[in-house]
Short mmCIF file of C-alpha atoms and ligand atoms in Angstrom, two decimals:
data_model
loop_
_atom_site.label_atom_id
_atom_site.label_comp_id
_atom_site.label_asym_id
_atom_site.label_seq_id
_atom_site.Cartn_x
_atom_site.Cartn_y
_atom_site.Cartn_z
CA MET A 1 39.14 -67.92 -109.15
CA THR A 2 42.89 -67.35 -109.43
CA GLY A 3 43.58 -70.41 -107.29
CA THR A 4 41.46 -72.64 -109.48
CA ILE A 5 43.22 -71.51 -112.59
CA LEU A 6 46.66 -71.99 -111.12
CA ILE A 7 45.83 -75.49 -109.96
CA SER A 8 44.38 -76.49 -113.31
CA LEU A 9 47.40 -75.05 -115.10
CA VAL A 10 49.69 -77.14 -112.93
CA SER A 11 47.74 -80.32 -113.58
CA CYS A 12 47.74 -79.45 -117.24
CA ALA A 13 51.52 -79.20 -117.23
CA LEU A 14 51.76 -82.58 -115.45
CA LEU A 15 49.44 -84.19 -117.97
CA GLN A 16 51.62 -83.03 -120.79
CA THR A 17 54.83 -84.50 -119.42
CA GLY A 18 55.91 -87.24 -121.75
CA THR A 19 53.43 -86.24 -124.42
CA PHE A 20 54.94 -82.95 -125.50
CA ALA A 21 58.54 -81.92 -125.26
CA PHE A 22 58.15 -78.16 -125.70
CA PRO A 23 59.98 -75.98 -123.21
CA ALA A 24 57.99 -73.78 -120.90
CA ILE A 25 57.57 -70.28 -122.27
CA THR A 26 56.44 -67.17 -120.48
CA TRP A 27 52.90 -66.01 -121.00
CA ASN A 28 50.63 -63.96 -118.79
CA GLN A 29 52.96 -64.64 -115.87
CA ASP A 30 51.72 -68.24 -116.08
CA THR A 31 52.61 -71.22 -118.19
CA LEU A 32 51.02 -71.66 -121.55
CA PRO A 33 49.58 -74.96 -122.60
CA ALA A 34 52.08 -76.87 -124.70
CA GLY A 35 51.76 -76.72 -128.43
CA ILE A 36 52.37 -74.27 -131.22
CA LEU A 37 51.06 -70.73 -130.89
CA ILE A 38 50.77 -68.57 -133.99
CA ASP A 39 52.25 -65.43 -132.49
CA GLY A 40 55.44 -64.62 -134.40
CA ARG A 41 57.62 -66.03 -131.60
CA PHE A 42 59.40 -69.29 -132.08
CA GLU A 43 60.39 -70.75 -128.70
CA ASP A 44 57.47 -73.13 -129.13
CA TRP A 45 59.26 -74.80 -132.08
CA GLU A 46 62.56 -75.41 -130.31
CA GLU A 47 62.05 -79.15 -129.88
CA THR A 48 60.50 -79.69 -133.29
CA GLU A 49 62.61 -81.49 -135.86
CA ARG A 50 63.61 -79.78 -139.12
CA LEU A 51 62.06 -81.92 -141.85
CA ALA A 52 63.73 -80.14 -144.77
CA PHE A 53 66.52 -77.63 -145.28
CA ASN A 54 68.55 -75.99 -148.04
CA ASP A 55 72.03 -74.51 -148.05
CA GLU A 56 71.17 -71.87 -150.64
CA GLY A 57 68.21 -70.13 -152.22
CA LEU A 58 65.45 -68.23 -150.47
CA LEU A 59 63.91 -71.21 -148.66
CA LYS A 60 65.99 -72.39 -145.73
CA THR A 61 64.15 -74.73 -143.36
CA LEU A 62 60.75 -76.33 -142.82
CA CYS A 63 59.24 -77.71 -139.61
CA LEU A 64 55.77 -79.21 -139.24
CA ALA A 65 53.52 -79.84 -136.26
CA ASP A 66 49.82 -80.28 -135.69
CA ASP A 67 47.00 -80.49 -133.22
CA ALA A 68 43.38 -81.52 -133.42
CA ASP A 69 42.43 -78.40 -135.38
CA TYR A 70 45.50 -77.21 -137.28
CA LEU A 71 48.52 -78.15 -139.34
CA PHE A 72 51.38 -75.83 -138.32
CA LEU A 73 54.34 -74.90 -140.50
CA LYS A 74 57.45 -72.99 -139.58
CA VAL A 75 59.29 -71.70 -142.63
CA GLU A 76 62.67 -70.05 -142.32
CA LEU A 77 64.01 -67.89 -145.17
CA ASN A 78 67.41 -66.54 -146.06
CA ARG A 79 66.18 -62.97 -146.16
CA LYS A 80 63.36 -60.83 -144.78
CA VAL A 81 60.15 -60.71 -146.80
CA ASN A 82 56.64 -59.42 -146.47
CA LEU A 83 54.84 -62.76 -146.66
CA GLN A 84 51.66 -61.20 -148.05
CA ALA A 85 53.16 -59.25 -150.96
CA ASP A 86 56.02 -59.10 -153.44
CA ASN A 87 56.99 -62.78 -153.32
CA HIS A 88 56.12 -66.00 -155.14
CA ILE A 89 56.57 -68.38 -152.23
CA THR A 90 54.06 -71.16 -152.90
CA LEU A 91 52.86 -73.93 -150.63
CA TYR A 92 51.75 -77.20 -152.29
CA LEU A 93 49.68 -79.66 -150.29
CA ASP A 94 49.47 -83.32 -151.26
CA MET A 95 46.59 -84.08 -148.94
CA ASP A 96 46.67 -87.87 -149.52
CA ASP A 97 50.45 -88.23 -149.91
CA ASN A 98 49.73 -89.78 -153.31
CA PRO A 99 51.55 -88.49 -156.39
CA ALA A 100 48.98 -90.21 -158.60
CA THR A 101 46.22 -87.87 -157.44
CA GLY A 102 46.14 -84.11 -157.85
CA LEU A 103 48.48 -81.92 -159.91
CA ARG A 104 52.05 -83.11 -160.24
CA LYS A 105 54.59 -80.88 -158.51
CA GLY A 106 58.00 -82.43 -157.80
CA MET A 107 57.30 -85.75 -156.08
CA LEU A 108 53.86 -84.59 -155.02
CA GLY A 109 50.39 -84.91 -156.47
CA ALA A 110 49.04 -81.69 -155.00
CA GLU A 111 45.38 -81.24 -154.13
CA ALA A 112 45.88 -77.57 -153.23
CA ALA A 113 48.39 -74.76 -153.52
CA PHE A 114 48.68 -71.26 -152.15
CA THR A 115 50.98 -68.43 -153.23
CA PHE A 116 51.49 -66.20 -150.19
CA GLY A 117 52.64 -63.08 -152.04
CA GLU A 118 49.57 -63.18 -154.26
CA ARG A 119 47.28 -64.08 -151.37
CA SER A 120 45.55 -66.67 -153.54
CA GLY A 121 45.76 -70.28 -154.60
CA TRP A 122 43.72 -73.20 -155.88
CA VAL A 123 42.18 -76.39 -154.61
CA PHE A 124 40.92 -79.51 -156.34
CA SER A 125 37.16 -79.67 -156.28
CA GLY A 126 35.78 -82.65 -158.17
CA GLU A 127 37.69 -82.80 -161.46
CA ASP A 128 38.45 -79.07 -161.50
CA THR A 129 40.65 -76.67 -159.63
CA ILE A 130 39.01 -73.60 -158.18
CA THR A 131 40.67 -70.36 -157.13
CA ILE A 132 40.80 -69.82 -153.40
CA ARG A 133 41.70 -67.13 -150.87
CA TYR A 134 43.10 -67.74 -147.42
CA GLU A 135 39.70 -68.59 -145.91
CA THR A 136 39.41 -71.93 -147.77
CA LEU A 137 42.51 -73.22 -145.95
CA GLY A 138 41.81 -71.36 -142.71
CA LEU A 139 45.25 -69.79 -143.16
CA VAL A 140 46.72 -67.67 -140.38
CA THR A 141 50.36 -66.49 -140.40
CA ALA A 142 52.68 -64.65 -138.02
CA PRO A 143 54.36 -62.29 -137.72
CA THR A 144 52.30 -59.79 -139.67
CA MET A 145 55.42 -57.64 -140.13
CA GLU A 146 58.35 -58.43 -142.43
CA SER A 147 60.44 -61.35 -141.21
CA ASN A 148 62.81 -64.11 -142.26
CA VAL A 149 60.83 -66.72 -140.34
CA PHE A 150 57.10 -67.32 -140.28
CA GLU A 151 54.73 -69.70 -138.60
CA ILE A 152 51.61 -70.69 -140.45
CA ALA A 153 48.43 -72.46 -139.36
CA LEU A 154 46.12 -74.27 -141.76
CA ALA A 155 42.82 -75.40 -140.26
CA TRP A 156 42.02 -79.04 -141.06
CA ALA A 157 38.35 -78.38 -141.67
CA ALA A 158 38.09 -74.74 -142.77
CA SER A 159 35.99 -75.47 -145.85
CA GLU A 160 33.87 -78.07 -147.62
CA GLN A 161 36.66 -78.48 -150.19
CA GLU A 162 39.17 -79.44 -147.49
CA LYS A 163 36.72 -81.84 -145.87
CA ALA A 164 35.91 -83.47 -149.22
CA LEU A 165 39.64 -84.06 -149.80
CA GLY A 166 40.04 -85.56 -146.32
CA PHE A 167 42.71 -83.02 -145.31
CA GLY A 168 44.29 -84.14 -142.05
CA THR A 169 42.67 -87.58 -141.99
CA LYS A 170 45.70 -89.34 -143.55
CA PRO A 171 49.42 -88.83 -144.14
CA LEU A 172 50.23 -85.84 -146.33
CA SER A 173 53.12 -84.15 -148.07
CA VAL A 174 54.09 -80.51 -148.22
CA LEU A 175 56.26 -78.74 -150.77
CA ILE A 176 57.27 -75.10 -150.62
CA ALA A 177 58.70 -73.53 -153.74
CA ASP A 178 59.94 -70.07 -154.62
CA GLU A 179 58.29 -69.65 -158.01
CA ALA A 180 60.36 -66.54 -158.66
CA GLY A 181 62.99 -68.85 -160.09
CA GLU A 182 65.20 -69.98 -157.27
CA GLU A 183 65.35 -73.72 -157.60
CA ALA A 184 65.67 -75.29 -154.17
CA THR A 185 62.35 -76.35 -152.63
CA LEU A 186 61.43 -77.65 -149.20
CA THR A 187 59.61 -80.99 -149.20
CA ALA A 188 58.42 -83.12 -146.31
CA SER A 189 55.96 -85.91 -145.58
CA TYR A 190 53.98 -85.78 -142.40
CA ASP A 191 51.57 -88.01 -140.51
CA PRO A 192 49.19 -85.82 -138.48
CA LYS A 193 48.63 -86.95 -134.90
CA ARG A 194 45.59 -84.71 -134.36
CA LEU A 195 46.09 -84.73 -130.58
CA PRO A 196 43.60 -82.51 -128.78
CA ARG A 197 45.03 -79.60 -126.84
CA PRO A 198 44.56 -80.15 -123.14
CA VAL A 199 41.80 -77.96 -121.79
CA CYS A 200 43.61 -75.99 -119.12
CA GLN A 201 40.86 -73.76 -117.93
CA ALA A 202 37.21 -73.14 -118.54
CA ILE A 203 36.66 -70.02 -120.63
CA SER A 204 35.41 -67.10 -118.61
CA LEU A 205 35.53 -63.39 -119.32
CA GLU A 206 35.47 -61.90 -115.84
CA LYS A 207 38.41 -60.23 -114.15
CA GLU A 208 40.38 -62.48 -111.80
CA ASP A 209 39.96 -59.86 -109.09
CA PRO A 210 37.33 -57.12 -109.00
CA MET A 211 40.08 -54.67 -108.01
CA HIS A 212 41.79 -55.11 -111.35
CA LEU A 213 41.06 -52.34 -113.81
CA ARG A 214 39.97 -53.60 -117.20
CA VAL A 215 41.16 -51.78 -120.32
CA VAL A 216 39.47 -52.72 -123.59
CA THR A 217 40.82 -51.28 -126.82
CA HIS A 218 38.87 -51.58 -130.05
CA ASN A 219 39.18 -50.06 -133.49
CA VAL A 220 35.51 -49.56 -134.42
CA ASN A 221 36.33 -48.28 -137.91
CA ARG A 222 33.36 -45.86 -138.07
CA ARG A 223 30.89 -48.67 -137.44
CA HIS A 224 29.97 -47.78 -133.86
CA PHE A 225 26.79 -45.84 -134.65
CA LEU A 226 25.48 -48.06 -137.45
CA PRO A 227 21.98 -49.17 -136.38
CA GLU A 228 22.46 -52.72 -137.71
CA LYS A 229 25.59 -53.13 -135.60
CA ARG A 230 24.31 -51.63 -132.40
CA ASP A 231 23.23 -54.93 -130.85
CA ALA A 232 26.52 -56.69 -131.62
CA PHE A 233 28.56 -53.82 -130.14
CA SER A 234 26.30 -53.76 -127.08
CA ARG A 235 26.53 -57.49 -126.48
CA VAL A 236 30.33 -57.50 -126.86
CA TYR A 237 30.90 -54.58 -124.47
CA GLN A 238 28.31 -55.95 -122.04
CA ALA A 239 30.20 -59.25 -121.98
CA LEU A 240 33.61 -57.61 -121.56
CA GLN A 241 32.58 -54.95 -119.00
CA PRO A 242 35.44 -52.49 -119.61
CA ASP A 243 36.46 -50.10 -116.84
CA ILE A 244 38.28 -48.06 -119.45
CA LEU A 245 37.17 -48.26 -123.08
CA LEU A 246 39.58 -47.01 -125.69
CA LEU A 247 38.21 -46.68 -129.22
CA GLN A 248 39.90 -45.80 -132.48
CA GLU A 249 38.34 -44.47 -135.67
CA ALA A 250 35.21 -43.43 -133.78
CA TYR A 251 34.72 -40.44 -136.07
CA GLU A 252 30.98 -39.98 -135.75
CA GLY A 253 29.59 -38.31 -132.65
CA THR A 254 31.12 -36.31 -129.83
CA ALA A 255 32.87 -38.12 -127.01
CA ARG A 256 29.84 -37.51 -124.78
CA GLU A 257 27.44 -38.89 -127.42
CA ILE A 258 29.57 -42.02 -127.75
CA LEU A 259 29.62 -42.44 -123.96
CA ASP A 260 25.84 -42.06 -123.80
CA TYR A 261 25.39 -44.50 -126.67
CA PHE A 262 27.38 -47.25 -124.93
CA ARG A 263 26.60 -46.25 -121.34
CA MET A 264 24.23 -49.14 -120.67
CA SER A 265 26.37 -51.85 -122.23
CA ILE A 266 29.62 -50.85 -120.52
CA GLY A 267 27.83 -50.51 -117.20
CA ALA A 268 28.55 -46.81 -116.64
CA PRO A 269 25.98 -45.60 -114.12
CA LEU A 270 23.33 -43.25 -115.53
CA SER A 271 23.90 -40.63 -112.89
CA GLY A 272 27.49 -41.44 -111.96
CA ARG A 273 30.40 -39.41 -113.19
CA TRP A 274 32.09 -40.91 -116.23
CA TYR A 275 34.38 -38.99 -118.50
CA ALA A 276 34.64 -39.01 -122.26
CA TYR A 277 37.41 -37.58 -124.43
CA LYS A 278 38.19 -37.61 -128.12
CA ALA A 279 41.48 -36.67 -129.76
CA GLY A 280 43.85 -37.46 -132.62
CA GLU A 281 43.26 -37.33 -136.35
CA GLU A 282 41.83 -40.86 -136.35
CA ALA A 283 39.27 -40.03 -133.69
CA THR A 284 40.48 -41.99 -130.69
CA VAL A 285 38.00 -41.94 -127.82
CA LEU A 286 38.52 -42.70 -124.15
CA LEU A 287 35.60 -43.50 -121.84
CA SER A 288 36.37 -43.98 -118.15
CA PRO A 289 35.35 -43.14 -114.60
CA PHE A 290 38.57 -41.08 -114.27
CA PRO A 291 39.10 -37.52 -115.45
CA ALA A 292 42.01 -36.65 -117.72
CA SER A 293 44.41 -34.00 -116.51
CA ALA A 294 45.66 -33.72 -120.10
CA VAL A 295 44.66 -34.95 -123.55
CA VAL A 296 47.42 -34.61 -126.15
CA PRO A 297 46.87 -35.39 -129.84
CA LEU A 298 49.86 -37.24 -131.34
CA GLY A 299 49.14 -37.39 -135.08
CA ASN A 300 46.43 -40.00 -135.64
CA SER A 301 46.98 -41.25 -132.08
CA ALA A 302 46.52 -39.43 -128.76
CA ALA A 303 47.73 -39.46 -125.16
CA TYR A 304 45.33 -39.41 -122.22
CA ILE A 305 46.76 -38.69 -118.78
CA LEU A 306 44.23 -39.88 -116.21
CA ASP A 307 43.93 -38.88 -112.57
CA LEU A 308 43.00 -42.10 -110.81
CA SER A 309 40.73 -41.98 -107.79
CA GLU A 310 39.83 -44.25 -104.87
CA PRO A 311 40.60 -47.10 -104.48
CA TYR A 312 43.50 -46.39 -106.85
CA ALA A 313 45.96 -43.54 -106.59
CA GLY A 314 48.24 -41.53 -108.83
CA LYS A 315 48.07 -41.17 -112.57
CA LEU A 316 47.83 -43.47 -115.56
CA VAL A 317 49.13 -42.60 -119.02
CA LEU A 318 47.18 -44.21 -121.86
CA ILE A 319 48.35 -43.68 -125.41
CA ALA A 320 45.57 -44.63 -127.82
CA LEU A 321 47.42 -45.94 -130.88
CA SER A 322 45.82 -45.41 -134.26
CA MET A 323 48.88 -45.33 -136.45
CA PRO A 324 48.88 -44.72 -140.22
CA CYS A 325 47.81 -47.74 -142.22
CA CYS A 326 49.08 -50.12 -144.82
CA ASP A 327 51.90 -48.95 -147.11
CA LEU A 328 52.47 -45.72 -145.18
CA ASP A 329 55.66 -46.94 -143.53
CA ASP A 330 57.25 -43.49 -143.31
CA ALA A 331 54.19 -41.86 -141.76
CA ARG A 332 53.83 -44.77 -139.35
CA GLN A 333 57.48 -44.49 -138.34
CA ALA A 334 57.16 -40.72 -137.84
CA GLU A 335 54.17 -41.24 -135.58
CA ALA A 336 55.97 -43.94 -133.58
CA ASP A 337 58.91 -41.53 -133.19
CA MET A 338 56.59 -38.73 -132.05
CA ILE A 339 54.82 -40.95 -129.51
CA MET A 340 58.03 -42.22 -127.95
CA ALA A 341 59.55 -38.72 -127.87
CA PHE A 342 56.41 -37.54 -126.06
CA ILE A 343 56.76 -40.32 -123.47
CA ASP A 344 60.44 -39.55 -122.98
CA ASN A 345 59.73 -35.83 -122.54
CA LEU A 346 56.79 -36.53 -120.22
CA LYS A 347 58.92 -38.76 -117.99
CA ASN A 348 61.69 -36.18 -117.91
CA GLY A 349 59.52 -33.20 -117.06
CA LYS A 350 59.95 -31.57 -120.47
CA THR A 351 56.25 -31.24 -121.24
CA LEU A 352 53.48 -29.02 -119.91
CA GLU A 353 51.95 -32.12 -118.35
CA TYR A 354 53.40 -33.69 -115.25
CA ILE A 355 53.50 -37.31 -114.10
CA PRO A 356 55.13 -38.71 -110.96
CA VAL A 357 58.05 -41.12 -111.35
CA GLY A 358 56.75 -44.66 -111.71
CA THR A 359 53.42 -43.73 -113.35
CA PRO A 360 52.25 -46.67 -115.49
CA VAL A 361 52.39 -45.97 -119.23
CA ILE A 362 50.36 -48.00 -121.72
CA LEU A 363 50.25 -47.90 -125.51
CA ALA A 364 47.08 -49.62 -126.67
CA GLY A 365 45.29 -49.80 -129.96
CA ASP A 366 45.76 -50.19 -133.68
CA ALA A 367 49.47 -49.92 -134.46
CA ASN A 368 48.99 -51.20 -138.04
CA LEU A 369 52.40 -52.89 -138.01
CA VAL A 370 52.17 -54.63 -141.38
CA ARG A 371 55.54 -53.99 -142.95
CA LYS A 372 58.80 -52.72 -141.52
CA THR A 373 59.91 -53.91 -138.10
CA GLU A 374 61.65 -50.68 -137.05
CA GLN A 375 58.34 -49.20 -135.91
CA TYR A 376 57.91 -52.08 -133.49
CA ALA A 377 61.41 -51.44 -132.09
CA THR A 378 60.48 -47.78 -131.68
CA LEU A 379 57.30 -48.54 -129.71
CA THR A 380 58.88 -51.19 -127.50
CA GLU A 381 62.54 -50.16 -127.17
CA GLY A 382 62.23 -46.42 -127.76
CA ARG A 383 64.56 -46.55 -130.78
CA ILE A 384 63.70 -43.31 -132.57
CA GLN A 385 64.56 -43.20 -136.30
CA ASP A 386 64.32 -39.46 -136.99
CA THR A 387 66.57 -38.35 -134.17
CA LEU A 388 66.98 -34.85 -135.64
CA ALA A 389 63.27 -34.17 -135.30
CA TYR A 390 62.46 -36.22 -132.21
CA GLY A 391 65.65 -36.57 -130.20
CA PRO A 392 67.88 -39.56 -129.52
CA GLY A 393 65.28 -41.85 -127.94
CA ALA A 394 65.85 -44.16 -124.98
CA PRO A 395 64.47 -47.40 -123.53
CA PRO A 396 61.08 -46.13 -122.36
CA ASP A 397 60.41 -47.99 -119.10
CA TRP A 398 61.14 -46.33 -115.77
CA ASP A 399 63.98 -48.75 -114.99
CA GLY A 400 65.70 -48.06 -118.32
CA SER A 401 64.38 -51.24 -119.92
CA PRO A 402 62.09 -51.65 -122.96
CA PHE A 403 58.32 -51.72 -122.67
CA ARG A 404 56.73 -55.15 -122.75
CA ASP A 405 54.52 -56.28 -125.61
CA LEU A 406 51.71 -58.14 -123.85
CA LEU A 407 50.80 -60.35 -126.85
CA PRO A 408 47.40 -61.63 -125.76
CA TYR A 409 45.89 -64.75 -127.34
CA HIS A 410 42.41 -65.78 -128.34
CA LEU A 411 40.55 -67.56 -125.56
CA GLN A 412 39.62 -70.56 -127.69
CA LYS A 413 42.45 -70.82 -130.23
CA PRO A 414 46.27 -70.87 -130.34
CA LEU A 415 46.15 -67.63 -132.35
CA SER A 416 46.93 -63.98 -131.67
CA PHE A 417 45.48 -62.09 -134.65
CA THR A 418 43.34 -59.04 -133.91
CA TRP A 419 42.16 -58.24 -137.42
CA ARG A 420 40.30 -60.37 -139.91
CA GLY A 421 39.20 -59.06 -143.27
CA LYS A 422 39.15 -59.94 -146.95
CA GLY A 423 42.29 -60.34 -149.04
CA PHE A 424 45.00 -60.03 -146.41
CA PHE A 425 45.42 -62.84 -143.91
CA PRO A 426 44.24 -62.41 -140.33
CA GLY A 427 46.93 -60.39 -138.56
CA ARG A 428 48.02 -58.76 -135.34
CA MET A 429 47.32 -55.06 -135.82
CA ASP A 430 46.25 -54.17 -132.29
CA PHE A 431 48.81 -54.05 -129.52
CA PHE A 432 49.04 -53.56 -125.79
CA ILE A 433 52.54 -52.35 -124.92
CA TYR A 434 53.29 -51.21 -121.36
CA SER A 435 55.77 -50.20 -118.68
CA ASP A 436 56.07 -53.63 -117.06
CA SER A 437 58.58 -52.41 -114.44
CA VAL A 438 55.70 -50.65 -112.68
CA LEU A 439 52.58 -52.44 -113.90
CA GLU A 440 51.36 -56.00 -113.74
CA ILE A 441 48.66 -57.37 -115.99
CA GLY A 442 46.08 -59.93 -114.93
CA ARG A 443 43.77 -61.62 -117.37
CA ASN A 444 44.24 -60.61 -120.98
CA PHE A 445 42.95 -61.87 -124.30
CA VAL A 446 41.93 -61.06 -127.83
CA PHE A 447 38.17 -61.30 -127.91
CA ASP A 448 36.82 -63.27 -130.83
CA THR A 449 33.33 -64.73 -130.61
CA VAL A 450 33.85 -67.06 -133.58
CA ASP A 451 34.17 -70.69 -132.38
CA LEU A 452 33.55 -69.84 -128.74
CA PRO A 453 31.75 -72.87 -127.25
CA GLU A 454 27.97 -72.58 -127.43
CA GLU A 455 27.77 -72.69 -123.64
CA VAL A 456 30.08 -69.67 -123.33
CA LEU A 457 28.15 -67.69 -125.92
CA LYS A 458 24.96 -68.44 -124.04
CA ARG A 459 26.43 -67.57 -120.64
CA TYR A 460 27.41 -64.09 -121.84
CA ASN A 461 24.46 -63.48 -124.15
CA LEU A 462 26.71 -63.44 -127.22
CA ARG A 463 26.38 -64.67 -130.76
CA GLY A 464 29.15 -66.34 -132.70
CA GLU A 465 29.21 -63.55 -135.30
CA ASP A 466 29.18 -60.68 -132.81
CA ALA A 467 32.89 -59.89 -132.83
CA PRO A 468 33.26 -59.88 -136.63
CA ASP A 469 29.95 -58.06 -136.89
CA THR A 470 31.22 -55.12 -134.87
CA TYR A 471 34.08 -54.71 -137.29
CA LYS A 472 37.20 -56.43 -138.61
CA HIS A 473 39.23 -55.57 -135.51
CA GLN A 474 38.74 -57.68 -132.40
CA PRO A 475 38.66 -56.01 -129.00
CA VAL A 476 41.87 -56.52 -126.99
CA VAL A 477 41.36 -56.90 -123.24
CA ALA A 478 43.92 -56.40 -120.44
CA ASP A 479 43.26 -56.16 -116.71
CA LEU A 480 45.60 -53.75 -114.93
CA ILE A 481 46.80 -54.65 -111.44
CA LEU A 482 47.37 -51.19 -109.98
CA GLU A 483 48.97 -50.28 -106.70
CA ARG A 484 46.51 -49.00 -104.16
CA1 CA B 501 54.91 -69.35 -131.98
CA1 CA B 502 47.61 -86.33 -154.07
#
């Protein structure tokens, strides 16, 4: 299996020579297919030409790219903003590059507009404009945290309105304005190429090696016992076959009841010994064939220290993240500080629990990183903010380096969001952060059933709506390659 994938990745890279000029970037220890990835990292734009720029004002530069399914924008600003609130940055789309059609804005005749900070916009529909939310444009942005640079995907055919306007079938123009009063706008014309992304590998869900240990983390948001959702949950877990299932917000039921409820779908033997634990104020649950030598609540989150058994050896530290939500930046930061102080103390023998040097440490789950970036630096680099309460902090990996943020992608799309709901744009809430000096990861992905090819859905007995039907969070999957 691994061999096949490697070979097809190589041929994929060869095929792209001369077509795309993007530099190779690191992903999953392999090479990603060329093209833009909406992930909040910007190496993929390095070879893309700036189509507009300003010396002053909020709006600095604009780059555009596209593929068969999406128009991509990279917008650089002169200061950090939360793209989804407290700004009046507005995107105007002249979908036919014709100032005589649509609403006049600068040199454009715009058929649609979207104000990011208000999370709403409008689109021409017949003779009228109608109010829209992000779904009409298939809008996805990254990063989800505050930033001074964002990448944005608009799906060419997200809605009937877009299709009726022929979005992506002809040259177009884009204008970005700061409606808060700063004058300078970014304007560019663009002729979409609509090149298909090379198919680098057939989609499959199985582990690359049966010896890998699959961790699936999923915020079930209290939906796990709802009768109408039972089948969707069962199909998703049956398809993913977790070896370790980490849930957040699984309030209802004891750990044992939750294990029994999902026992069949996750493939836990009826008579075999599986373990179930529940801890933390947001009801994190861990189901696994390994017993925990310690379970430590850490605010809403919790630490599980597992004793691995044959064919693996040693311990595994799993921190189930379920950090405070939304505007609660201070509470979220305090919890990040507490978690990283716990890891530092655990590694240095300052806790009741003991782990050998080199024990893999994983933070997985809903980190809710929607605003300030300091919390991300705390979880990855160990930079503690409240040093009086939690100590000085230190790079958390065993070799004195930061933890690695795995950043898994969707199997079928160049996207990395793990949450999709109403109002706010799809975002990356769920993380898998780990001690990469002592742990390798095999296959990993964000599991979204929407737009999986029909053949794949059929092969795994899934339905296209299964992932969103379980809840707004998508399961995040990572296969651990453990020493034996
Ligand atoms: Ca990117
Ligand atoms: Ca127009």
